[in-house]
mmCIF file of C-alpha atoms and ligand atoms in Angstrom:
data_model
loop_
_atom_site.group_PDB
_atom_site.id
_atom_site.type_symbol
_atom_site.label_atom_id
_atom_site.label_comp_id
_atom_site.label_asym_id
_atom_site.label_seq_id
_atom_site.Cartn_x
_atom_site.Cartn_y
_atom_site.Cartn_z
ATOM 1 C CA MET A 1 0.000 0.000 0.000
ATOM 2 C CA ILE A 2 1.170 3.468 -0.902
ATOM 3 C CA ASP A 3 3.163 5.491 1.633
ATOM 4 C CA ASP A 4 1.196 8.050 3.657
ATOM 5 C CA ALA A 5 3.912 10.622 2.919
ATOM 6 C CA ILE A 6 3.147 10.350 -0.821
ATOM 7 C CA LEU A 7 -0.576 10.844 -0.203
ATOM 8 C CA THR A 8 0.032 13.846 2.038
ATOM 9 C CA ALA A 9 2.475 15.399 -0.417
ATOM 10 C CA GLN A 10 -0.136 14.991 -3.170
ATOM 11 C CA LEU A 11 -2.750 17.039 -1.285
ATOM 12 C CA GLY A 12 -1.340 20.168 -2.916
ATOM 13 C CA HIS A 13 -1.017 18.610 -6.405
ATOM 14 C CA THR A 14 -4.457 17.238 -7.112
ATOM 15 C CA LEU A 15 -6.030 17.487 -10.584
ATOM 16 C CA ASP A 16 -8.771 20.050 -10.110
ATOM 17 C CA ALA A 17 -9.843 20.964 -13.639
ATOM 18 C CA THR A 18 -8.540 21.167 -17.189
ATOM 19 C CA HIS A 19 -9.036 23.963 -19.698
ATOM 20 C CA PHE A 20 -7.940 22.617 -23.054
ATOM 21 C CA GLU A 21 -8.965 24.820 -25.970
ATOM 22 C CA ALA A 22 -8.306 22.354 -28.756
ATOM 23 C CA PHE A 23 -6.219 19.301 -29.599
ATOM 24 C CA ASP A 24 -3.959 19.375 -32.651
ATOM 25 C CA ASP A 25 -5.565 18.211 -35.906
ATOM 26 C CA ARG A 26 -8.972 17.649 -34.332
ATOM 27 C CA GLY A 27 -11.959 19.681 -35.374
ATOM 28 C CA PRO A 28 -13.804 22.030 -33.025
ATOM 29 C CA ILE A 29 -14.232 20.681 -29.532
ATOM 30 C CA THR A 30 -17.058 21.482 -27.128
ATOM 31 C CA LYS A 31 -16.485 21.226 -23.432
ATOM 32 C CA TYR A 32 -18.905 20.021 -20.780
ATOM 33 C CA ASP A 33 -17.901 19.865 -17.119
ATOM 34 C CA GLY A 34 -19.469 17.050 -15.140
ATOM 35 C CA LYS A 35 -18.992 16.941 -11.417
ATOM 36 C CA VAL A 36 -16.072 14.524 -11.697
ATOM 37 C CA ARG A 37 -15.184 14.396 -15.400
ATOM 38 C CA ASP A 38 -14.233 17.171 -17.802
ATOM 39 C CA CYS A 39 -15.751 16.154 -21.126
ATOM 40 C CA TYR A 40 -14.407 17.305 -24.501
ATOM 41 C CA ILE A 41 -16.768 16.379 -27.275
ATOM 42 C CA ASP A 42 -15.179 15.769 -30.635
ATOM 43 C CA LEU A 43 -18.113 15.777 -33.039
ATOM 44 C CA ALA A 44 -15.995 15.021 -36.092
ATOM 45 C CA ARG A 45 -14.817 11.720 -34.640
ATOM 46 C CA GLN A 46 -17.995 11.130 -32.598
ATOM 47 C CA GLU A 47 -15.826 10.747 -29.530
ATOM 48 C CA ARG A 48 -15.996 12.030 -25.980
ATOM 49 C CA ILE A 49 -12.683 12.679 -24.278
ATOM 50 C CA LEU A 50 -13.303 12.145 -20.573
ATOM 51 C CA VAL A 51 -10.684 13.607 -18.259
ATOM 52 C CA ILE A 52 -11.249 12.011 -14.884
ATOM 53 C CA THR A 53 -10.244 14.649 -12.333
ATOM 54 C CA ASP A 54 -9.605 14.293 -8.591
ATOM 55 C CA ARG A 55 -12.947 15.952 -7.762
ATOM 56 C CA LEU A 56 -15.207 14.024 -5.401
ATOM 57 C CA SER A 57 -18.946 14.539 -5.684
ATOM 58 C CA ALA A 58 -21.578 13.686 -3.092
ATOM 59 C CA PHE A 59 -25.109 14.946 -2.563
ATOM 60 C CA ASP A 60 -24.966 16.060 -6.223
ATOM 61 C CA GLN A 61 -22.196 18.588 -5.569
ATOM 62 C CA VAL A 62 -18.440 18.758 -5.795
ATOM 63 C CA ILE A 63 -17.193 18.268 -2.234
ATOM 64 C CA GLY A 64 -13.425 18.387 -2.572
ATOM 65 C CA LEU A 65 -10.249 17.001 -4.149
ATOM 66 C CA ILE A 66 -8.836 13.579 -3.265
ATOM 67 C CA PRO A 67 -5.200 12.684 -4.028
ATOM 68 C CA PHE A 68 -4.874 10.303 -7.039
ATOM 69 C CA LYS A 69 -8.635 9.735 -7.180
ATOM 70 C CA GLY A 70 -8.855 10.397 -10.934
ATOM 71 C CA GLN A 71 -6.054 7.967 -11.775
ATOM 72 C CA VAL A 72 -7.457 5.271 -9.533
ATOM 73 C CA LEU A 73 -11.016 5.674 -10.752
ATOM 74 C CA ASN A 74 -10.160 5.737 -14.437
ATOM 75 C CA GLN A 75 -7.956 2.671 -14.207
ATOM 76 C CA LEU A 76 -10.568 0.813 -12.204
ATOM 77 C CA ALA A 77 -13.275 1.664 -14.719
ATOM 78 C CA HIS A 78 -10.973 0.471 -17.508
ATOM 79 C CA HIS A 79 -10.293 -2.760 -15.646
ATOM 80 C CA TRP A 80 -14.004 -3.436 -15.246
ATOM 81 C CA PHE A 81 -14.893 -2.431 -18.812
ATOM 82 C CA GLU A 82 -12.320 -4.963 -20.051
ATOM 83 C CA ASP A 83 -13.584 -7.569 -17.605
ATOM 84 C CA THR A 84 -17.228 -7.170 -18.682
ATOM 85 C CA LYS A 85 -16.992 -6.512 -22.405
ATOM 86 C CA ALA A 86 -18.237 -10.018 -23.238
ATOM 87 C CA ILE A 87 -21.377 -9.360 -21.159
ATOM 88 C CA ALA A 88 -22.200 -5.935 -22.570
ATOM 89 C CA PRO A 89 -20.622 -3.612 -25.124
ATOM 90 C CA ASN A 90 -19.182 -0.393 -23.698
ATOM 91 C CA HIS A 91 -18.142 3.027 -24.952
ATOM 92 C CA VAL A 92 -14.363 2.692 -24.550
ATOM 93 C CA VAL A 93 -12.300 3.611 -27.624
ATOM 94 C CA ALA A 94 -8.944 4.189 -25.904
ATOM 95 C CA VAL A 95 -7.311 4.994 -22.577
ATOM 96 C CA PRO A 96 -4.407 7.206 -23.693
ATOM 97 C CA ASP A 97 -3.488 8.447 -20.193
ATOM 98 C CA VAL A 98 -4.083 7.303 -16.612
ATOM 99 C CA ASN A 99 -6.594 10.153 -16.213
ATOM 100 C CA VAL A 100 -8.273 9.900 -19.633
ATOM 101 C CA THR A 101 -10.780 7.642 -21.344
ATOM 102 C CA ILE A 102 -11.913 8.288 -24.874
ATOM 103 C CA GLY A 103 -15.426 7.013 -25.342
ATOM 104 C CA ARG A 104 -17.686 6.658 -28.353
ATOM 105 C CA GLU A 105 -20.065 9.631 -28.131
ATOM 106 C CA CYS A 106 -23.493 8.207 -27.275
ATOM 107 C CA THR A 107 -26.974 9.492 -26.535
ATOM 108 C CA PRO A 108 -27.420 8.732 -22.831
ATOM 109 C CA LEU A 109 -30.640 6.947 -21.864
ATOM 110 C CA LYS A 110 -32.582 9.289 -19.588
ATOM 111 C CA ALA A 111 -32.435 7.082 -16.515
ATOM 112 C CA GLU A 112 -29.729 5.735 -14.253
ATOM 113 C CA PHE A 113 -29.829 1.975 -13.736
ATOM 114 C CA VAL A 114 -29.167 1.321 -10.068
ATOM 115 C CA MET A 115 -28.847 -2.288 -8.906
ATOM 116 C CA ARG A 116 -29.140 -2.923 -5.165
ATOM 117 C CA ALA A 117 -28.584 -6.059 -3.123
ATOM 118 C CA TYR A 118 -28.595 -4.470 0.366
ATOM 119 C CA LEU A 119 -30.834 -2.163 2.378
ATOM 120 C CA THR A 120 -28.465 0.754 2.773
ATOM 121 C CA GLY A 121 -27.550 4.329 1.883
ATOM 122 C CA VAL A 122 -27.591 7.812 3.384
ATOM 123 C CA THR A 123 -28.943 10.134 0.690
ATOM 124 C CA SER A 124 -32.604 10.836 -0.014
ATOM 125 C CA THR A 125 -32.541 8.623 -3.153
ATOM 126 C CA SER A 126 -31.331 5.625 -1.138
ATOM 127 C CA ILE A 127 -33.448 2.618 -0.283
ATOM 128 C CA TRP A 128 -32.592 2.822 3.440
ATOM 129 C CA TRP A 129 -33.704 6.460 3.598
ATOM 130 C CA ALA A 130 -37.134 5.451 2.246
ATOM 131 C CA TYR A 131 -37.399 2.276 4.363
ATOM 132 C CA GLU A 132 -36.515 4.112 7.562
ATOM 133 C CA ARG A 133 -39.375 6.507 6.840
ATOM 134 C CA GLY A 134 -41.845 3.649 6.514
ATOM 135 C CA ALA A 135 -41.794 2.804 2.797
ATOM 136 C CA ARG A 136 -42.428 -0.898 2.137
ATOM 137 C CA THR A 137 -42.228 -0.649 -1.608
ATOM 138 C CA PHE A 138 -39.298 0.935 -3.389
ATOM 139 C CA CYS A 139 -39.327 1.672 -7.110
ATOM 140 C CA GLY A 140 -42.197 -0.815 -7.411
ATOM 141 C CA HIS A 141 -40.485 -3.599 -5.415
ATOM 142 C CA PRO A 142 -42.203 -4.834 -2.226
ATOM 143 C CA LEU A 143 -39.877 -4.922 0.807
ATOM 144 C CA PRO A 144 -40.212 -7.222 3.846
ATOM 145 C CA ASP A 145 -40.970 -5.750 7.283
ATOM 146 C CA ASP A 146 -38.471 -5.756 10.146
ATOM 147 C CA MET A 147 -35.325 -5.424 8.079
ATOM 148 C CA ARG A 148 -32.253 -3.792 9.578
ATOM 149 C CA LYS A 149 -29.989 -1.264 7.922
ATOM 150 C CA ASN A 150 -27.333 -2.921 5.713
ATOM 151 C CA GLU A 151 -29.143 -6.272 5.595
ATOM 152 C CA ALA A 152 -29.190 -8.202 2.320
ATOM 153 C CA LEU A 153 -32.401 -7.818 0.291
ATOM 154 C CA PRO A 154 -34.216 -11.058 -0.622
ATOM 155 C CA ALA A 155 -32.894 -10.593 -4.185
ATOM 156 C CA ALA A 156 -31.036 -7.900 -6.110
ATOM 157 C CA ILE A 157 -33.418 -5.282 -7.486
ATOM 158 C CA LEU A 158 -33.264 -2.614 -10.173
ATOM 159 C CA THR A 159 -34.161 0.792 -8.724
ATOM 160 C CA PRO A 160 -33.908 3.336 -11.533
ATOM 161 C CA SER A 161 -33.420 7.003 -10.874
ATOM 162 C CA THR A 162 -34.095 10.048 -12.986
ATOM 163 C CA LYS A 163 -31.218 12.091 -14.345
ATOM 164 C CA ALA A 164 -31.635 15.457 -12.697
ATOM 165 C CA ALA A 165 -30.424 18.668 -14.316
ATOM 166 C CA LYS A 166 -27.175 20.060 -12.931
ATOM 167 C CA GLY A 167 -27.566 21.057 -9.260
ATOM 168 C CA ASP A 168 -30.817 19.125 -8.770
ATOM 169 C CA HIS A 169 -31.159 15.816 -6.926
ATOM 170 C CA ASP A 170 -31.945 12.583 -8.755
ATOM 171 C CA VAL A 171 -35.157 10.819 -7.719
ATOM 172 C CA SER A 172 -35.698 7.051 -7.396
ATOM 173 C CA VAL A 173 -38.611 5.884 -9.540
ATOM 174 C CA SER A 174 -40.317 2.720 -10.748
ATOM 175 C CA ARG A 175 -40.168 1.613 -14.348
ATOM 176 C CA ASP A 176 -43.816 2.619 -14.872
ATOM 177 C CA GLU A 177 -43.085 6.097 -13.522
ATOM 178 C CA LEU A 178 -40.213 6.388 -16.003
ATOM 179 C CA PHE A 179 -42.572 5.422 -18.838
ATOM 180 C CA ALA A 180 -45.225 7.855 -17.602
ATOM 181 C CA MET A 181 -42.587 10.615 -17.661
ATOM 182 C CA GLY A 182 -41.728 9.637 -21.234
ATOM 183 C CA ALA A 183 -38.092 9.344 -20.170
ATOM 184 C CA ILE A 184 -37.347 6.103 -22.002
ATOM 185 C CA THR A 185 -39.006 3.590 -24.314
ATOM 186 C CA PRO A 186 -40.004 0.199 -22.884
ATOM 187 C CA ALA A 187 -37.727 -1.570 -25.398
ATOM 188 C CA HIS A 188 -34.656 0.421 -24.390
ATOM 189 C CA PHE A 189 -35.567 0.037 -20.742
ATOM 190 C CA GLU A 190 -35.847 -3.749 -20.980
ATOM 191 C CA GLU A 191 -32.557 -4.066 -22.821
ATOM 192 C CA ALA A 192 -30.761 -1.835 -20.334
ATOM 193 C CA ALA A 193 -32.359 -3.619 -17.361
ATOM 194 C CA THR A 194 -31.164 -7.006 -18.627
ATOM 195 C CA ILE A 195 -27.638 -5.664 -19.110
ATOM 196 C CA ALA A 196 -27.641 -4.084 -15.639
ATOM 197 C CA ALA A 197 -28.759 -7.326 -13.968
ATOM 198 C CA GLN A 198 -26.116 -9.394 -15.778
ATOM 199 C CA LEU A 199 -23.316 -6.925 -15.063
ATOM 200 C CA PHE A 200 -24.277 -6.685 -11.418
ATOM 201 C CA ALA A 201 -24.357 -10.469 -10.923
ATOM 202 C CA HIS A 202 -20.903 -10.650 -12.500
ATOM 203 C CA GLY A 203 -19.565 -7.787 -10.382
ATOM 204 C CA GLN A 204 -20.891 -9.416 -7.222
ATOM 205 C CA ARG A 205 -19.175 -12.710 -8.072
ATOM 206 C CA ARG A 206 -15.876 -10.970 -8.818
ATOM 207 C CA ALA A 207 -16.088 -8.881 -5.643
ATOM 208 C CA ALA A 208 -16.705 -12.023 -3.582
ATOM 209 C CA GLU A 209 -13.562 -13.599 -5.085
ATOM 210 C CA ARG A 210 -11.633 -10.566 -3.748
ATOM 211 C CA GLY A 211 -13.106 -10.644 -0.248
ATOM 212 C CA LEU A 212 -15.518 -7.812 -0.986
ATOM 213 C CA ILE A 213 -19.255 -7.311 -1.202
ATOM 214 C CA LEU A 214 -20.581 -5.234 -4.092
ATOM 215 C CA ALA A 215 -23.627 -3.903 -2.243
ATOM 216 C CA ASP A 216 -25.024 -1.723 -5.020
ATOM 217 C CA THR A 217 -24.002 0.106 -8.144
ATOM 218 C CA LYS A 218 -25.231 2.563 -10.742
ATOM 219 C CA TYR A 219 -24.957 2.047 -14.499
ATOM 220 C CA GLU A 220 -25.311 4.659 -17.192
ATOM 221 C CA LEU A 221 -26.217 3.408 -20.630
ATOM 222 C CA GLY A 222 -26.485 5.124 -23.956
ATOM 223 C CA LEU A 223 -27.228 4.544 -27.620
ATOM 224 C CA ASP A 224 -24.122 4.435 -29.783
ATOM 225 C CA PRO A 225 -24.169 5.909 -33.319
ATOM 226 C CA THR A 226 -25.560 2.607 -34.658
ATOM 227 C CA GLY A 227 -28.413 2.609 -32.115
ATOM 228 C CA ARG A 228 -26.967 -0.151 -29.932
ATOM 229 C CA VAL A 229 -27.365 0.059 -26.119
ATOM 230 C CA VAL A 230 -23.876 0.344 -24.590
ATOM 231 C CA VAL A 231 -22.455 1.018 -21.121
ATOM 232 C CA ILE A 232 -21.042 4.549 -20.856
ATOM 233 C CA ASP A 233 -19.366 6.720 -18.244
ATOM 234 C CA GLU A 234 -17.870 4.351 -15.645
ATOM 235 C CA ILE A 235 -18.577 0.939 -14.185
ATOM 236 C CA HIS A 236 -18.216 -0.728 -10.748
ATOM 237 C CA THR A 237 -16.016 2.061 -9.412
ATOM 238 C CA PRO A 238 -15.989 3.202 -5.768
ATOM 239 C CA ASP A 239 -17.784 6.368 -6.983
ATOM 240 C CA SER A 240 -20.656 4.498 -8.595
ATOM 241 C CA SER A 241 -20.824 1.558 -6.166
ATOM 242 C CA ARG A 242 -20.764 0.547 -2.520
ATOM 243 C CA TYR A 243 -18.075 -1.959 -1.611
ATOM 244 C CA TRP A 244 -17.823 -3.597 1.804
ATOM 245 C CA TYR A 245 -15.308 -5.994 3.305
ATOM 246 C CA ALA A 246 -16.943 -9.432 3.371
ATOM 247 C CA ASP A 247 -15.005 -10.949 6.283
ATOM 248 C CA ASP A 248 -16.518 -8.929 9.125
ATOM 249 C CA TYR A 249 -19.784 -7.916 7.446
ATOM 250 C CA GLU A 250 -21.975 -10.396 9.424
ATOM 251 C CA ALA A 251 -20.345 -9.621 12.770
ATOM 252 C CA ARG A 252 -20.727 -5.886 12.293
ATOM 253 C CA LEU A 253 -24.335 -6.245 11.129
ATOM 254 C CA ALA A 254 -25.128 -8.307 14.258
ATOM 255 C CA ALA A 255 -23.434 -5.661 16.435
ATOM 256 C CA GLY A 256 -25.376 -2.856 14.753
ATOM 257 C CA GLU A 257 -22.185 -1.356 13.308
ATOM 258 C CA GLU A 258 -21.745 0.061 9.819
ATOM 259 C CA PRO A 259 -19.851 -2.188 7.377
ATOM 260 C CA ARG A 260 -16.243 -1.261 6.652
ATOM 261 C CA SER A 261 -16.481 0.374 3.254
ATOM 262 C CA LEU A 262 -14.101 0.969 0.363
ATOM 263 C CA ASP A 263 -15.946 3.679 -1.532
ATOM 264 C CA LYS A 264 -17.075 7.253 -1.213
ATOM 265 C CA GLU A 265 -19.657 6.391 1.455
ATOM 266 C CA TYR A 266 -16.808 7.156 3.858
ATOM 267 C CA VAL A 267 -16.969 10.824 2.790
ATOM 268 C CA ARG A 268 -20.798 10.925 2.799
ATOM 269 C CA ARG A 269 -20.781 9.584 6.368
ATOM 270 C CA TRP A 270 -18.156 12.115 7.435
ATOM 271 C CA LEU A 271 -20.229 14.938 5.931
ATOM 272 C CA VAL A 272 -23.462 14.045 7.736
ATOM 273 C CA GLY A 273 -21.656 12.977 10.934
ATOM 274 C CA GLU A 274 -18.650 15.065 11.982
ATOM 275 C CA GLY A 275 -19.329 17.570 9.209
ATOM 276 C CA GLY A 276 -22.892 18.255 10.445
ATOM 277 C CA TYR A 277 -24.131 18.483 6.847
ATOM 278 C CA SER A 278 -27.840 18.099 6.055
ATOM 279 C CA GLY A 279 -27.462 17.415 2.351
ATOM 280 C CA ASP A 280 -28.507 20.839 1.075
ATOM 281 C CA GLY A 281 -26.561 24.052 0.646
ATOM 282 C CA PRO A 282 -22.779 24.447 0.645
ATOM 283 C CA PRO A 283 -20.943 21.470 2.199
ATOM 284 C CA PRO A 284 -18.261 21.932 4.883
ATOM 285 C CA PRO A 285 -14.644 21.798 3.626
ATOM 286 C CA LEU A 286 -13.033 18.350 3.866
ATOM 287 C CA PRO A 287 -10.147 18.272 6.356
ATOM 288 C CA ASP A 288 -6.846 16.919 5.024
ATOM 289 C CA ASP A 289 -6.995 13.753 7.126
ATOM 290 C CA VAL A 290 -10.400 12.916 5.604
ATOM 291 C CA ARG A 291 -9.015 13.547 2.100
ATOM 292 C CA VAL A 292 -6.065 11.240 2.797
ATOM 293 C CA GLU A 293 -8.269 8.519 4.271
ATOM 294 C CA ALA A 294 -10.588 8.743 1.264
ATOM 295 C CA ALA A 295 -7.542 8.341 -1.017
ATOM 296 C CA ARG A 296 -6.413 5.260 0.944
ATOM 297 C CA ARG A 297 -9.818 3.664 0.449
ATOM 298 C CA TYR A 298 -9.942 4.332 -3.292
ATOM 299 C CA ILE A 299 -6.444 2.881 -3.657
ATOM 300 C CA ARG A 300 -7.225 -0.127 -1.473
ATOM 301 C CA ASN A 301 -10.273 -0.810 -3.639
ATOM 302 C CA PHE A 302 -8.079 -0.640 -6.760
ATOM 303 C CA GLU A 303 -5.519 -3.027 -5.290
ATOM 304 C CA LEU A 304 -8.059 -5.582 -4.075
ATOM 305 C CA VAL A 305 -10.144 -5.521 -7.252
ATOM 306 C CA THR A 306 -7.278 -5.590 -9.759
ATOM 307 C CA GLY A 307 -4.786 -7.584 -7.684
ATOM 308 C CA ARG A 308 -2.138 -5.004 -8.667
ATOM 309 C CA THR A 309 -0.168 -2.510 -6.600
ATOM 310 C CA PHE A 310 -1.186 1.072 -7.358
ATOM 311 C CA GLU A 311 1.747 2.913 -8.951
ATOM 312 C CA PRO A 312 0.952 6.639 -8.850
ATOM 313 C CA ASP A 313 1.887 8.724 -11.876
ATOM 314 C CA LEU A 314 3.537 11.746 -10.257
ATOM 315 C CA ARG A 315 4.081 13.766 -13.428
ATOM 316 C CA GLU A 316 2.322 17.113 -13.797
ATOM 317 C CA PRO A 317 -1.066 15.965 -15.158
ATOM 318 C CA VAL A 318 -2.202 18.795 -17.449
ATOM 319 C CA ALA A 319 0.941 18.766 -19.636
ATOM 320 C CA ARG A 320 1.031 14.960 -19.591
ATOM 321 C CA ILE A 321 -2.627 14.678 -20.672
ATOM 322 C CA ALA A 322 -2.183 17.268 -23.427
ATOM 323 C CA ALA A 323 0.817 15.346 -24.778
ATOM 324 C CA ALA A 324 -1.051 12.023 -24.686
ATOM 325 C CA LEU A 325 -3.987 13.494 -26.591
ATOM 326 C CA ARG A 326 -1.735 15.162 -29.163
ATOM 327 C CA ALA A 327 0.032 11.855 -29.765
ATOM 328 C CA ARG A 328 -3.154 10.033 -30.721
HETATM 329 N N1 ATP B 1 -19.857 7.786 -24.024
HETATM 330 C C1 ATP B 1 -20.595 8.802 -23.559
HETATM 331 N N2 ATP B 1 -21.449 9.473 -24.392
HETATM 332 C C2 ATP B 1 -22.182 10.509 -23.933
HETATM 333 N N3 ATP B 1 -22.158 10.971 -22.664
HETATM 334 C C3 ATP B 1 -21.338 10.327 -21.805
HETATM 335 C C4 ATP B 1 -20.521 9.231 -22.192
HETATM 336 N N4 ATP B 1 -19.817 8.818 -21.117
HETATM 337 C C5 ATP B 1 -20.157 9.627 -20.111
HETATM 338 N N5 ATP B 1 -21.073 10.536 -20.496
HETATM 339 C C6 ATP B 1 -21.642 11.644 -19.704
HETATM 340 O O1 ATP B 1 -20.536 12.524 -19.411
HETATM 341 C C7 ATP B 1 -20.676 13.070 -18.117
HETATM 342 C C8 ATP B 1 -19.495 12.636 -17.265
HETATM 343 O O2 ATP B 1 -19.246 13.542 -16.271
HETATM 344 P P1 ATP B 1 -19.533 13.259 -14.730
HETATM 345 O O3 ATP B 1 -19.664 11.799 -14.485
HETATM 346 O O4 ATP B 1 -18.525 14.014 -13.981
HETATM 347 O O5 ATP B 1 -20.931 13.947 -14.646
HETATM 348 P P2 ATP B 1 -21.955 13.923 -13.465
HETATM 349 O O6 ATP B 1 -21.687 15.045 -12.581
HETATM 350 O O7 ATP B 1 -22.081 12.543 -12.907
HETATM 351 O O8 ATP B 1 -23.234 14.197 -14.273
HETATM 352 P P3 ATP B 1 -23.872 15.527 -14.716
HETATM 353 O O9 ATP B 1 -22.891 16.645 -14.547
HETATM 354 O O10 ATP B 1 -24.206 15.244 -16.133
HETATM 355 O O11 ATP B 1 -25.064 15.630 -13.814
HETATM 356 C C9 ATP B 1 -21.988 12.555 -17.566
HETATM 357 O O12 ATP B 1 -22.994 13.495 -17.839
HETATM 358 C C10 ATP B 1 -22.219 11.262 -18.375
HETATM 359 O O13 ATP B 1 -23.569 10.921 -18.474
HETATM 360 MG MG1 MG B 2 -21.235 10.701 -13.348
#
């Protein structure tokens, strides 16, 4: 595991944002800033250059910068896209830099495909939030009475959410509500739902092989230029998923303790706990020790999932990324 001194030294060298104007010999490029990814859209090549920054988002806002998060996340997503490409096609065209994925530009389906196997979460879209407030159906799925937080659901369920406009919160909805909103066609929904269920079952098996539990995850899917449904954005990362250690999960559940997690839930819990954050308005600044601990967890996730030691790229990222994109 990486030295703490390297993580601490990196606190002042995180990748915050990029501001590329153009890349040599490419046509005009439009930029779109997501919360985590800077997107450069190359219409001529029908490609989306995704620069995965060190920004961490929670409660639909950018919360802070985590050392090496972009590198870790991008390489994890790449690992999982490779690992799952026989199950479902994905958008990846190339990964020319540790912080960059070039994806086929797709039309995103207007729903997020969330698969859940456990009764958990802290935000208002989470299944635990609804259950705690008395809900016994969630996104159209009936839920048993007397369940405890973090318990396994009887079976994994698909709990779609809407894609809110920037700054708004997503909302969990049933498939019929999505159809009533006209967000997606039934045919696209069914295809995406099948893909999500297959990917999730695979991810859960892989996680179990590594001593982890993949508790839930969110997929984004889109239509590629030929009209095929493909997985876009990222997959099975600690930003889009909850990962718990399997070995002490049962003991902690029995003791009423939270599972040990290897994902950004650590930061969400810090925000609502020590940070005193309610989920709305400007979040409190993340202290350096929380940023370092978050980095440790992202890196630990990478090392357990890939079986490789994380080797940080310490070169100045903006110049390095520009050179990698020019060289393509
Ligand atoms: N291959 C692709 N084609 C089209 N859009 C994509 C593709 N891959 C990712 N995206 C979109 O690019 C953006 C990636 O940025 P990021 O994940 O940081 O955004 P976000 O903050 O989660 O979402 P948003 O800002 O859109 O609410 C997302 O809007 C995602 O849906
Ligand atoms: Mg995203």
